[in-house]
Amino acid sequence: MSLEKPQDRTQSEALAAKPTTGDEIAELLGDLVIGREEHVNAPGFVIRPDDVQETLFRLRDEAGFDHLSCVTAEEREDRYESIYHLTSYDDRTREVSVVVPAAKDNPHSQSGNAVFRTADWHEREAYDLVGIEYDDHPDLRRILLPETWQGHPLSMDFDQDRPQVVTLKEWANPLKDDHRESEGDTMYLNIGPHHPATHGVLHVKTVLDGEQVAHVEPDIGYLHRCEEQMCQTKTYRHQIMPYPDRWDYASSGLLNEWAYARAAEDLNDIDVPEYAQIIRTMGAELCRIASHMLAVGTFALDVYGDFTAIFMYAMRDREIIQNILEDLTGQRMMFNYFRLGGVVWDLPEPREEFFEKIRDFLDDLPTALEEYHDLISSNEILQVRTIDTGVLPPEVAKSYGATGPVARGSGIDYDLRRDDPYGYYDELDWDVVTEDGCDNYSRLLVRMREVEESAKIIQQCVDLLEDWPEDERTIQSNVPRTLRPEDDKEIYRAVEAAKGELGIYIRGDGTDKPGRFKIRSPCFSNLQTLGEMSNGEYIPDMIASLGSLDIVLGEVDR
């Protein structure tokens, strides 16, 4: 099967005309470039802090880099630095890094928010954790930590022993001076952070004009655990791998592990045996189905409160997958099954019994999915609540860096398994699912249809593993006991997690621990779109839109 993205001749010719090589991009940027770097995944261009917008505009409008995947910020010995990781929704293999140094004594840089809306939250996080200030940012304030927090946890001079206790005045009621306007009819409404409809500890600050939503502001950070800083204190070889399971802790364990494994393996030039790649691919797709089952079940619960049938049906089928994954990894949630260079052990014995469990699940899945369509997608109440609500046009979704089912539900044909192949995906027969409705209903349909595609992938993996010669079942390549990538060797790599593009940036510093470890959470960028979906709609529509994003706060906050 060809996994090439369908493109007409005009689009293909347009892409071919775009600058791709480092020299071509340098020629486009001209005097904006003051230095060159070479990251493992992409050419890097150093620019002045006050040229960020002009650089990003040129790369987006003239070079076709329309996807700002991530913004990484860090403090170096002699400077602060922001890195804008850019790629293209039409060709994921085209990547570029824009490196923006800032003065050590005055870390200021121009905001990229005017070009890419996703820079809003990413730059706020950089300010919050690292301390870089972004000029022209529309709302530069903390995002993960309380406004009263003292210092920046990822800066070199952060004093972790500094008391964070503040006076009672700092916690004064922010609404104490509110009063009713004689000409207006607005009301401020708190939703969460402890509410079933917020899918975790999420606080949604909502302003209503009559019954319509006038403004929505997701307030995150209640589950922030400084996962990046913890990874920076651990060794590449074994100590980091247990942490990814805890980002999206609901279902995406192996997918999370693969994100780290892919980045660390490419950084350290580690190969993975073909047999282990097939096991990884099978396990990852089992996790994807488990994640989508949870998303579909909780979405129905959000929209019309059906717990007895739909939610429990989804949990029933998800539980079967959890049993299979427990057989494979020994754990039900925190798997810790991947290793750099492969997986920790082979398939469980007897293999025939393990394969039979998977085949039984796959055989029963079409009937279960038909049942879900009868109960969910064909339900009149759900259709009324989700069709033409939570509308997210494709260009808006791209500006916010939306990925996964959120992007594909807006007709964006973007999937890293095909567009930036890894594992065994490019050897298998499957399709990328998109829907053009751009609404809550479309995002539901994408997830339900993706379950079918994951089942096709798992079936093919089982067939391959069943016939694999016993003397060629190599589960790990030979990996050095201690990994020490070169100083200043940098990489950004991503996988297609259940929620979208889960990326990892790592900078080596010559030691056995990362100099910088950055997690690009798909839920973090997708959640930014909630306001675009909800303004002008009603509170129940906003709840449905939030459910359609399928966020897990452990991954949003990290």
XYZ file of C-alpha atoms in Angstrom:
558
model
C 0.000 0.000 0.000
C 1.193 3.522 -0.746
C 1.006 5.815 2.262
C 1.567 8.945 0.198
C -0.800 11.770 1.002
C -3.233 12.390 -1.880
C -2.338 15.687 -3.542
C -3.331 17.171 -6.864
C -0.696 18.268 -9.377
C -0.956 21.950 -8.438
C -0.366 21.283 -4.743
C 2.534 18.925 -5.441
C 4.189 21.460 -7.732
C 3.686 24.202 -5.155
C 5.364 22.105 -2.468
C 8.239 21.261 -4.782
C 8.843 24.994 -5.308
C 9.155 25.713 -1.584
C 12.647 26.109 -0.099
C 13.623 22.946 1.765
C 17.392 22.738 2.150
C 19.257 24.811 4.691
C 20.852 26.977 1.998
C 17.511 27.652 0.304
C 15.899 28.668 3.588
C 18.909 30.822 4.458
C 18.564 32.601 1.116
C 14.883 33.270 1.820
C 15.604 34.688 5.276
C 18.567 36.739 4.087
C 19.919 39.252 6.601
C 17.553 37.968 9.294
C 19.981 35.071 9.845
C 22.935 35.830 12.114
C 24.094 32.232 12.592
C 23.542 28.630 11.500
C 23.094 25.435 13.518
C 22.482 21.858 12.470
C 20.010 19.952 14.618
C 19.580 16.215 14.064
C 16.063 16.686 12.684
C 16.357 20.042 10.913
C 18.567 22.978 9.940
C 18.639 25.697 12.600
C 18.817 29.443 12.002
C 19.847 31.919 14.677
C 18.038 35.259 14.493
C 17.855 38.450 16.547
C 15.271 38.670 19.330
C 13.433 41.522 17.571
C 13.130 39.666 14.218
C 10.941 36.774 15.388
C 7.707 37.852 13.698
C 9.322 38.766 10.367
C 11.165 35.423 10.304
C 8.077 33.375 11.148
C 5.946 35.280 8.614
C 8.438 34.536 5.829
C 8.725 30.876 6.766
C 4.943 30.480 6.972
C 3.838 32.522 3.947
C 6.747 32.052 1.547
C 8.166 28.670 2.553
C 4.987 26.827 3.592
C 6.011 26.112 7.209
C 2.461 26.484 8.507
C 2.732 24.322 11.647
C 4.450 25.589 14.775
C 4.900 22.276 16.554
C 6.555 23.537 19.700
C 8.428 26.373 21.382
C 11.340 25.266 23.568
C 12.938 27.704 25.991
C 16.075 27.191 28.048
C 18.775 29.038 29.917
C 22.361 28.415 28.796
C 25.586 29.453 30.516
C 25.872 32.672 28.496
C 22.342 33.312 27.208
C 18.687 32.437 27.218
C 17.286 30.747 24.125
C 13.910 30.129 22.484
C 13.595 27.540 19.706
C 10.580 27.582 17.390
C 10.150 24.114 15.856
C 8.395 24.546 12.502
C 7.111 22.032 9.980
C 4.398 21.740 7.326
C 0.984 20.111 7.541
C 1.349 19.151 3.876
C 4.850 17.685 4.177
C 5.944 16.694 7.699
C 9.455 15.829 6.522
C 10.168 19.544 5.956
C 11.385 20.921 9.284
C 13.248 24.012 10.434
C 14.365 25.331 13.815
C 14.377 29.063 14.513
C 16.798 29.792 17.360
C 16.353 33.083 19.218
C 19.055 33.974 21.786
C 18.290 36.543 24.471
C 20.624 38.459 26.739
C 21.515 36.815 30.026
C 20.855 39.963 32.055
C 17.674 40.956 30.191
C 15.962 37.950 28.560
C 13.523 39.654 26.173
C 12.355 38.325 22.818
C 9.634 39.264 20.347
C 6.477 37.136 20.554
C 5.494 34.856 17.688
C 1.821 34.968 18.644
C 0.949 37.353 15.784
C 1.995 34.630 13.328
C 0.976 31.423 15.121
C -1.700 31.443 17.826
C -0.162 28.339 19.369
C 2.766 30.533 20.473
C 0.444 32.160 23.044
C 0.478 29.296 25.553
C 3.921 28.005 24.606
C 5.516 31.398 25.271
C 3.573 31.809 28.500
C 5.004 28.478 29.637
C 8.499 29.606 28.634
C 8.058 32.779 30.684
C 6.602 30.868 33.624
C 9.221 28.123 33.886
C 12.343 29.693 32.351
C 11.866 33.446 32.738
C 12.051 34.761 29.152
C 9.775 37.752 28.533
C 8.077 37.994 25.137
C 7.399 41.502 23.929
C 4.053 42.130 22.182
C 2.589 39.001 23.760
C -1.140 39.631 24.328
C -1.284 38.064 27.797
C 2.154 37.294 29.212
C 1.591 35.821 32.660
C 2.128 32.498 34.373
C 0.232 29.516 33.029
C 1.269 26.423 35.031
C 2.264 27.991 38.347
C 0.263 30.378 40.558
C 0.665 34.089 39.871
C 2.159 34.396 43.352
C 5.004 31.974 42.592
C 8.494 33.289 43.283
C 11.095 32.661 40.584
C 11.264 30.402 37.528
C 11.837 26.665 38.225
C 13.904 25.905 35.093
C 16.231 28.887 35.460
C 19.741 28.325 36.763
C 19.382 30.662 39.743
C 16.073 29.228 40.976
C 16.105 28.843 44.742
C 14.054 25.752 45.486
C 14.314 26.443 49.223
C 12.684 29.850 48.886
C 9.361 29.848 50.744
C 6.298 30.089 48.525
C 3.926 31.155 51.292
C 2.214 34.461 50.470
C 0.129 36.868 52.478
C -3.620 36.537 52.625
C -3.866 39.701 50.560
C -2.463 37.820 47.579
C -5.444 35.489 47.734
C -8.087 38.217 47.946
C -11.347 37.534 46.142
C -10.735 38.605 42.500
C -14.457 39.323 42.067
C -14.956 41.498 45.154
C -15.191 44.696 43.101
C -17.536 43.245 40.485
C -20.873 44.938 40.021
C -23.788 44.696 37.638
C -23.643 46.961 34.619
C -26.912 48.727 33.906
C -26.504 48.172 30.149
C -25.076 44.675 30.231
C -26.165 41.204 31.183
C -22.883 39.330 31.659
C -22.087 36.822 34.354
C -18.799 35.232 35.423
C -19.068 31.462 35.903
C -16.470 29.088 37.353
C -16.509 25.579 35.892
C -14.141 23.288 37.776
C -11.432 22.640 38.753
C -13.256 19.797 40.522
C -16.072 18.830 38.171
C -16.645 15.625 36.179
C -17.154 17.544 32.937
C -13.677 19.087 33.078
C -11.941 15.700 32.634
C -9.607 16.316 35.540
C -8.398 19.291 37.499
C -9.194 21.959 34.901
C -10.665 25.327 35.828
C -12.634 26.966 32.999
C -13.217 30.677 33.609
C -16.350 31.468 31.655
C -18.099 34.766 30.920
C -21.744 34.516 29.857
C -23.684 37.157 27.976
C -27.210 36.077 28.731
C -27.099 32.358 27.976
C -24.296 32.563 25.423
C -20.606 32.094 26.086
C -18.817 35.409 25.583
C -15.364 34.333 26.719
C -13.630 31.129 27.861
C -10.254 30.872 29.544
C -8.905 27.436 30.498
C -6.927 27.737 33.738
C -4.405 24.889 33.899
C -1.460 23.883 36.092
C -3.256 22.190 38.982
C -1.501 18.919 38.077
C 1.889 20.352 37.130
C 4.692 18.045 38.336
C 7.727 19.511 36.524
C 8.145 16.295 34.527
C 10.678 17.964 32.225
C 12.940 18.906 35.118
C 12.717 15.378 36.535
C 13.760 13.902 33.173
C 16.708 16.300 33.074
C 18.001 14.766 36.308
C 17.829 11.155 35.011
C 20.071 9.090 32.747
C 19.077 8.283 29.146
C 19.585 4.532 29.368
C 17.027 3.442 31.970
C 15.933 6.180 34.345
C 13.825 8.379 32.023
C 11.647 5.645 30.487
C 9.300 5.177 33.500
C 8.220 8.826 33.353
C 6.395 8.998 29.956
C 3.701 6.571 31.168
C 2.722 9.219 33.699
C 2.095 12.058 31.217
C -1.102 10.828 29.564
C -1.682 8.272 32.281
C -5.155 7.213 31.071
C -4.297 4.996 28.126
C -1.348 6.182 26.080
C 1.544 4.633 28.005
C 3.311 2.839 25.151
C 2.673 5.762 22.798
C 4.291 8.090 25.329
C 7.225 5.730 25.767
C 7.705 5.643 22.006
C 7.955 9.441 21.854
C 10.914 9.404 24.225
C 12.427 6.287 22.656
C 12.309 7.758 19.157
C 13.995 10.997 20.195
C 16.664 9.333 22.348
C 17.398 6.602 19.777
C 17.897 9.085 16.954
C 19.977 11.326 19.220
C 22.261 8.404 20.101
C 22.221 6.633 16.689
C 20.520 3.511 18.051
C 18.826 1.068 15.676
C 15.765 -0.990 16.586
C 15.370 -4.576 15.296
C 12.515 -5.164 12.868
C 10.888 -7.702 15.163
C 10.841 -5.224 18.056
C 9.381 -2.544 15.746
C 6.422 -4.799 15.005
C 5.836 -5.460 18.709
C 6.016 -1.713 19.388
C 3.542 -0.978 16.591
C 1.067 -3.594 17.831
C 1.290 -2.384 21.441
C 0.937 1.267 20.433
C -2.242 0.599 18.460
C -3.737 -1.367 21.351
C -3.127 1.716 23.492
C -4.723 3.919 20.816
C -7.914 1.843 20.851
C -7.983 1.911 24.665
C -7.601 5.690 24.598
C -10.356 6.157 22.011
C -12.686 3.866 23.976
C -12.243 6.102 26.999
C -12.746 9.217 24.855
C -15.955 7.921 23.279
C -17.403 6.686 26.577
C -16.727 9.901 28.492
C -17.921 12.022 25.554
C -21.337 10.343 25.634
C -21.363 10.826 29.386
C -20.624 14.545 28.921
C -23.198 15.124 26.213
C -26.271 13.328 27.488
C -25.273 11.575 30.672
C -25.465 7.967 29.543
C -23.435 6.059 32.096
C -25.190 2.682 32.268
C -24.993 1.700 28.605
C -22.414 3.576 26.566
C -19.798 4.391 29.199
C -19.850 0.905 30.657
C -19.810 -0.704 27.190
C -16.696 1.319 26.337
C -15.093 0.339 29.639
C -15.955 -3.306 28.955
C -14.030 -3.320 25.662
C -11.234 -1.179 27.052
C -10.815 -3.687 29.888
C -10.142 -6.458 27.368
C -7.300 -4.377 25.915
C -5.950 -3.676 29.384
C -5.817 -7.430 30.010
C -3.884 -7.963 26.775
C -1.464 -5.153 27.611
C -0.998 -6.588 31.102
C -0.062 -9.927 29.545
C 2.428 -8.152 27.275
C 4.021 -5.704 29.712
C 3.209 -6.950 33.214
C 1.401 -3.699 34.076
C -2.073 -2.289 33.490
C -1.184 1.399 33.215
C 2.448 2.316 33.934
C 3.904 -0.156 31.458
C 7.631 0.727 31.309
C 7.874 -1.811 28.477
C 9.941 -0.003 25.841
C 13.694 0.157 26.090
C 16.091 2.198 23.993
C 16.833 -0.139 21.126
C 13.701 -2.276 21.464
C 11.454 -3.703 24.169
C 12.200 -5.212 27.555
C 11.053 -8.778 26.796
C 9.408 -10.901 24.132
C 5.735 -11.803 23.807
C 4.241 -13.858 26.658
C 4.229 -17.626 26.500
C 2.386 -19.570 25.291
C 2.400 -17.287 22.268
C -0.555 -19.053 20.655
C -2.753 -18.242 23.641
C -1.685 -14.583 23.562
C -2.417 -14.302 19.847
C -5.780 -16.008 20.362
C -6.753 -13.362 22.947
C -5.968 -10.586 20.488
C -7.789 -12.313 17.618
C -10.871 -12.877 19.779
C -10.935 -9.180 20.637
C -10.516 -8.170 16.985
C -13.237 -10.608 15.891
C -15.718 -9.118 18.359
C -14.769 -5.491 17.660
C -16.888 -4.908 14.487
C -20.052 -5.946 16.365
C -19.107 -3.678 19.278
C -18.454 -0.731 16.961
C -21.786 -1.267 15.217
C -23.372 -1.199 18.651
C -21.574 2.068 19.456
C -22.812 3.637 16.245
C -26.374 2.584 17.101
C -26.079 3.995 20.623
C -23.919 7.054 20.016
C -23.452 8.402 16.501
C -27.050 7.506 15.515
C -28.489 8.958 18.717
C -30.739 11.928 17.921
C -29.932 13.756 21.159
C -26.192 13.453 20.586
C -26.523 14.608 16.971
C -28.484 17.705 17.998
C -25.873 18.486 20.650
C -22.791 17.913 18.496
C -23.531 18.638 14.814
C -22.556 22.253 14.023
C -21.379 22.897 17.598
C -17.761 23.401 18.561
C -16.874 24.360 15.001
C -13.119 24.630 14.381
C -12.232 25.714 10.809
C -9.085 24.095 9.413
C -7.053 27.303 9.139
C -7.843 28.170 12.761
C -6.898 24.649 13.850
C -3.562 24.969 12.024
C -2.811 28.332 13.610
C -3.261 26.801 17.070
C -1.099 23.783 16.204
C -3.985 21.342 16.599
C -3.129 17.734 15.760
C -4.580 14.243 16.075
C -8.348 13.657 15.859
C -8.948 17.353 16.614
C -7.132 18.362 13.417
C -8.379 15.425 11.347
C -11.955 16.224 12.437
C -11.424 19.592 10.729
C -10.400 17.909 7.480
C -6.624 18.297 8.028
C -4.971 15.236 6.507
C -2.059 14.990 8.950
C -0.818 11.861 10.700
C 2.809 11.302 11.692
C 2.533 7.538 11.291
C 2.263 8.133 7.554
C 3.778 11.609 7.082
C 6.941 10.993 9.138
C 7.082 7.179 9.194
C 8.528 5.310 12.150
C 8.090 1.838 13.592
C 6.502 -0.558 11.109
C 3.665 1.668 9.911
C 4.960 2.251 6.392
C 4.996 -1.523 5.775
C 1.330 -2.037 6.672
C -2.018 -1.470 4.972
C -4.146 1.175 6.708
C -5.698 4.581 6.070
C -5.649 8.018 7.680
C -9.160 9.021 8.782
C -10.451 12.558 8.247
C -13.855 14.239 8.509
C -14.785 17.607 7.021
C -17.524 18.645 9.449
C -15.100 20.567 11.709
C -17.498 20.088 14.643
C -17.899 17.979 17.776
C -19.625 15.222 15.812
C -16.754 14.973 13.319
C -14.189 14.535 16.074
C -16.299 11.710 17.519
C -16.519 9.987 14.128
C -12.771 10.277 13.563
C -12.029 8.433 16.797
C -14.575 5.697 16.117
C -13.248 5.155 12.601
C -9.639 5.211 13.818
C -10.435 2.253 16.056
C -11.162 0.265 12.874
C -7.838 1.320 11.313
C -5.929 0.430 14.489
C -7.581 -2.987 14.440
C -6.329 -3.495 10.859
C -2.792 -2.609 11.940
C -2.905 -4.940 14.961
C -4.222 -7.806 12.823
C -1.315 -7.464 10.388
C 1.206 -7.260 13.234
C -0.184 -10.444 14.789
C 0.074 -12.229 11.442
C 3.707 -11.166 11.090
C 4.672 -12.039 14.657
C 2.987 -15.420 14.451
C 5.098 -16.450 11.471
C 8.355 -14.823 12.576
C 11.253 -17.316 12.670
C 12.168 -18.185 16.238
C 15.908 -17.630 15.746
C 15.288 -14.064 14.428
C 13.211 -12.753 17.334
C 15.619 -10.027 18.391
C 13.906 -7.751 20.898
C 16.755 -5.280 21.527
C 19.773 -3.980 19.690
C 23.127 -3.738 21.397
C 22.996 -0.428 23.306
C 25.978 0.962 25.269
C 25.577 0.835 29.032
C 26.128 4.600 29.255
C 24.845 7.025 26.619
C 26.603 10.376 26.283
C 25.455 12.309 23.205
C 27.764 15.092 22.073
C 27.565 18.479 23.747
C 24.970 20.712 22.026
C 23.618 17.881 19.884
C 19.904 18.718 19.565
C 16.836 16.894 18.291
C 13.069 17.231 18.115
C 11.177 14.022 17.344
C 7.481 13.214 17.590
C 5.046 10.315 17.313
C 1.326 10.172 16.578
C -0.089 9.614 20.054
C -3.805 8.997 20.590
C -4.398 12.729 21.142
C -2.060 13.985 18.413
C 1.578 14.975 17.957
C 3.561 14.075 21.061
C 7.029 15.540 20.598
C 10.259 15.495 22.587
C 13.119 17.977 22.305
C 16.431 16.879 23.809
C 19.709 18.760 23.972
C 22.727 16.716 24.914
C 25.435 18.309 27.055
C 28.117 15.625 26.883
C 26.908 13.860 30.027
C 24.640 10.857 30.546
C 21.691 13.175 31.332
C 19.880 15.657 29.049
C 20.902 19.289 29.208
C 17.315 20.167 28.271
C 14.268 17.931 27.977
C 11.067 19.437 26.573
C 7.692 17.696 26.158
C 5.375 18.855 23.381
C 1.939 17.773 24.599
C -0.819 17.480 21.968
C -3.443 18.121 24.660
C -1.706 21.390 25.606
C -2.021 22.836 22.090
C -5.452 21.318 21.405
C -6.917 22.801 24.596
C -6.017 26.286 23.336
C -8.753 25.931 20.711
C -11.572 25.706 23.288
C -12.308 29.421 23.182
C -12.489 29.417 19.374
C -14.996 26.552 19.517
C -17.131 27.913 22.356
C -17.580 31.667 21.911
C -21.152 32.467 20.909
C -22.447 29.043 21.920
C -24.120 27.765 25.100
C -22.625 26.176 28.207
C -23.760 22.634 27.219
C -22.080 23.170 23.829
C -18.865 24.223 25.565
C -18.952 21.064 27.692
C -19.392 18.998 24.527
C -16.502 20.847 22.856
C -14.244 20.215 25.836
C -15.165 16.523 25.760
C -14.442 16.366 22.022
C -10.855 17.506 22.662
C -10.186 14.373 24.759
C -7.658 16.017 27.050
C -5.845 14.414 29.961
C -4.606 17.007 32.440
C -1.539 14.978 33.368
C -0.286 15.594 29.844
C -1.527 19.186 29.609
C 0.268 20.207 32.802
C 3.113 17.667 32.749
